[in-house]
Amino acid sequence: MFLKQTYNILCYCFSTLILVSCSIQKFIPENELLYTGADLNIETDTVIKNETALKTVLENALYPKPNSKFLGMRPALYFYYKNQKERPGFLNKWFYKKIGEPPVYLSDVQTNETEKILRNRLENRGFFYSRLASNTTKNDKCKRATVGYTIKLPTPYTLENYQIDTLPEPIYSAVKSISKAALIEKEMRYNLDALKAERARIDANLKEEGYYNFNSDFLIFEIDTNQYKNKRFNLFLNLKKDVPLKATLPYKLSKINIYPNYDLKNDTVQETVTRYNNKSFINNKDFFKPKYLDPFITLKEGDLYSPSDSKNTARRLSSIGAYKFVNIQYEEIDSLTSDSIKHLEASIYLSPPNKRALRAELQAVTKSTNFAGPALGVTFSNKNLFKGGETLNISANIGYEVQIASGNNTGLSSLELALKSDLTFPRLISPIKVDHNVFEYTIPKTKVSLGTEFLNRSQLYTLASGTGQFGYIWTANKYVTHEVYPISINYTQLFNTTRDFDVILEENPFLQRSFEQEFISGLTYAFTYNGLVSKKRHKFYINTTLDVAGNSISLLGQTPEDGGAKTFLGAEYAQYAKVDADLRLHFGLGKDQTLVTRLFAGYGLAYGNSDVLPFIKQYSSGGPYSVRAFRIRTLGPGTFSGGTNNNGTFFDQTGNIKLEANIEYRFPILGYFKGALFADAGNIWLSRENEALPGGRFSSNFLNELGIGAGAGLRVDVQGFVIRFDLAAPFQDPTAQDGERFKVSVDKPILNFAIGYPF
């Protein structure tokens, strides 16, 4: 039903677009002509620098803008007219609300006003006394009209000399030094925007040198053309009259107050002051130890006022995670030394949230493998645990699943118990002392994680595992984050295996070897550039991860008497290197429409003590965050077709090579409802032949072995919380015979339900 409705809507849209070009004319009132735009013709006797940019500025000033066009047609105008009918219909109403726009007629065009705007833009760019003319071209038969503007440009005024006029000290010396990097150059054409930009630049630099009360409006540029007869001018920078004296003097920070436990509801508590490193910690009550809080504050008593230092301090304090509000205020105080410098008192108000929090989450889980059951998660948080901004998170999860309606597999169950704790210190904990001042943007954090998991799968096995990590997280700037864990340990033990499971392992030596590697010890590093947080129209994201295990521990490994794989403390350890990259491009198309592309590539190499990656380190493909036309973790490896084993649904299809590519067009529908059209392609492979997985080895024919699908999605996006439904159908199935793989199987769609966007 869903596919049929989608098909009907697409057919309606296509037929509508065909009719648009020839159906608008009948809606235009008898005494009106549709305004279709303006032509701009520039005439000049001299060579104009950046004439293309000038023309773009003038074209953007033309008013009004004509109705938008798509492939030579005006669907937005068409749906406006259709919506004026007594019964426009649901689809016409919907399209009108999304893209409709009222008509722009020739009567709406005021050429005299437009000429004034064009003349203003020209004068702001040095073209004084330009001559403008306009004419209208009408087509009464088609009820269309255009306007043409002809501009005759004179020789523009250009700069001969630029100098700073007489200003009082000390601001004169400051402006003189700042002007060495001026945006204004000799021979440049007069440009009002450039003068405004230079004024703003000087103001920003003055504030960084302590001029707390200065304002860019206090500066004025004066032009003298009387010295020349060839349209050249001298430019002078001066202060306006009646500028306050305090605006021309720098300010120093004479006192810094920090309120580490500030209560917004009660700010009249009796003050208790602790001095540390020339800063006053007020009403602290040992809430946050000054020695731990002080490195986050870049403001220093005796330094000149600096907006960037203030911004850096606020950002660094917010990055601790122990405060919900950070507020820095400045107050002028009486001069303590002379009239050549002023003084400020800085007060930093830090408001913490509730120290402890408890969150519980109950879920009903259903999977494409016909497993279903409840899951309960509980998380306890404690912020500022040791009075140094530390954050402790302890989470416990319990989940039970049972397989239903799956033939011989009905009744299989899975019980999972997990306990994990994360302790994050907002500072570097290292045997080597590091000065926190070398980190300008944020101070790196130290993270310690411990976890254990118990998994019992009926009729198969029981698996227990423990993990431990120690490492650092550093946000280098607004976009770049580094994560490095020099200590990363994982220990797993398989026991209580059934005869059925033993048979599975015997038939698949690679799977058996992946479970035998009980001990994993190594280093992981991740680099993330997240340009999605920028305000640019087109955005870029990349995440790369390097995971290396077993190299250092191999020095301590022992070779058993039978000459098998080396062990450490009696457990076989894994040795491998794994690297992957996730790239995403978001192209903004306007009106909340985005074209998103993604490319993922990963490769894992087992060596030394291992001939296969541990099972938990292998890749899988398929599912709501991958290739959505195939069920979760069932795609591949290569052309291998699983499902012959009665218990096979318990195992993910895995490999050590992975390639995926996605493209998705996202658009708004109504309110919180968003839509998407997408196509996915991907698969996993093995770098070595595995007799138990025929067709799984990577080859030069990998493009023909990709799983490809496409579909449509509906998303409910409530302030960033997204519930997603994606319906996808396969277009290429790698498990089919070569030559029969490309087949549009719209009769076998896969419905994906997930939280959050796929990428």
PDB file of C-alpha atoms in Angstrom, residues 393 395 419-423 448-452 466-469:
ATOM      1  CA  ASN A 393      28.768   7.385  35.159  1.00  0.00           C
ATOM      2  CA  SER A 395      25.287   2.081  33.848  1.00  0.00           C
ATOM      3  CA  LEU A 419      27.733  -3.247  33.908  1.00  0.00           C
ATOM      4  CA  LYS A 420      29.944  -0.327  32.888  1.00  0.00           C
ATOM      5  CA  SER A 421      31.546   2.588  34.693  1.00  0.00           C
ATOM      6  CA  ASP A 422      33.256   5.671  33.231  1.00  0.00           C
ATOM      7  CA  LEU A 423      35.253   8.125  35.312  1.00  0.00           C
ATOM      8  CA  VAL A 448      39.038   5.572  32.782  1.00  0.00           C
ATOM      9  CA  SER A 449      36.488   2.901  31.824  1.00  0.00           C
ATOM     10  CA  LEU A 450      35.749  -0.508  33.296  1.00  0.00           C
ATOM     11  CA  GLY A 451      33.022  -2.865  32.164  1.00  0.00           C
ATOM     12  CA  THR A 452      31.815  -6.416  32.256  1.00  0.00           C
ATOM     13  CA  GLY A 466      35.596  -7.686  30.743  1.00  0.00           C
ATOM     14  CA  THR A 467      36.966  -4.419  29.347  1.00  0.00           C
ATOM     15  CA  GLY A 468      39.221  -1.673  30.613  1.00  0.00           C
ATOM     16  CA  GLN A 469      40.451   1.548  29.027  1.00  0.00           C
TER      17      GLN A 469
END
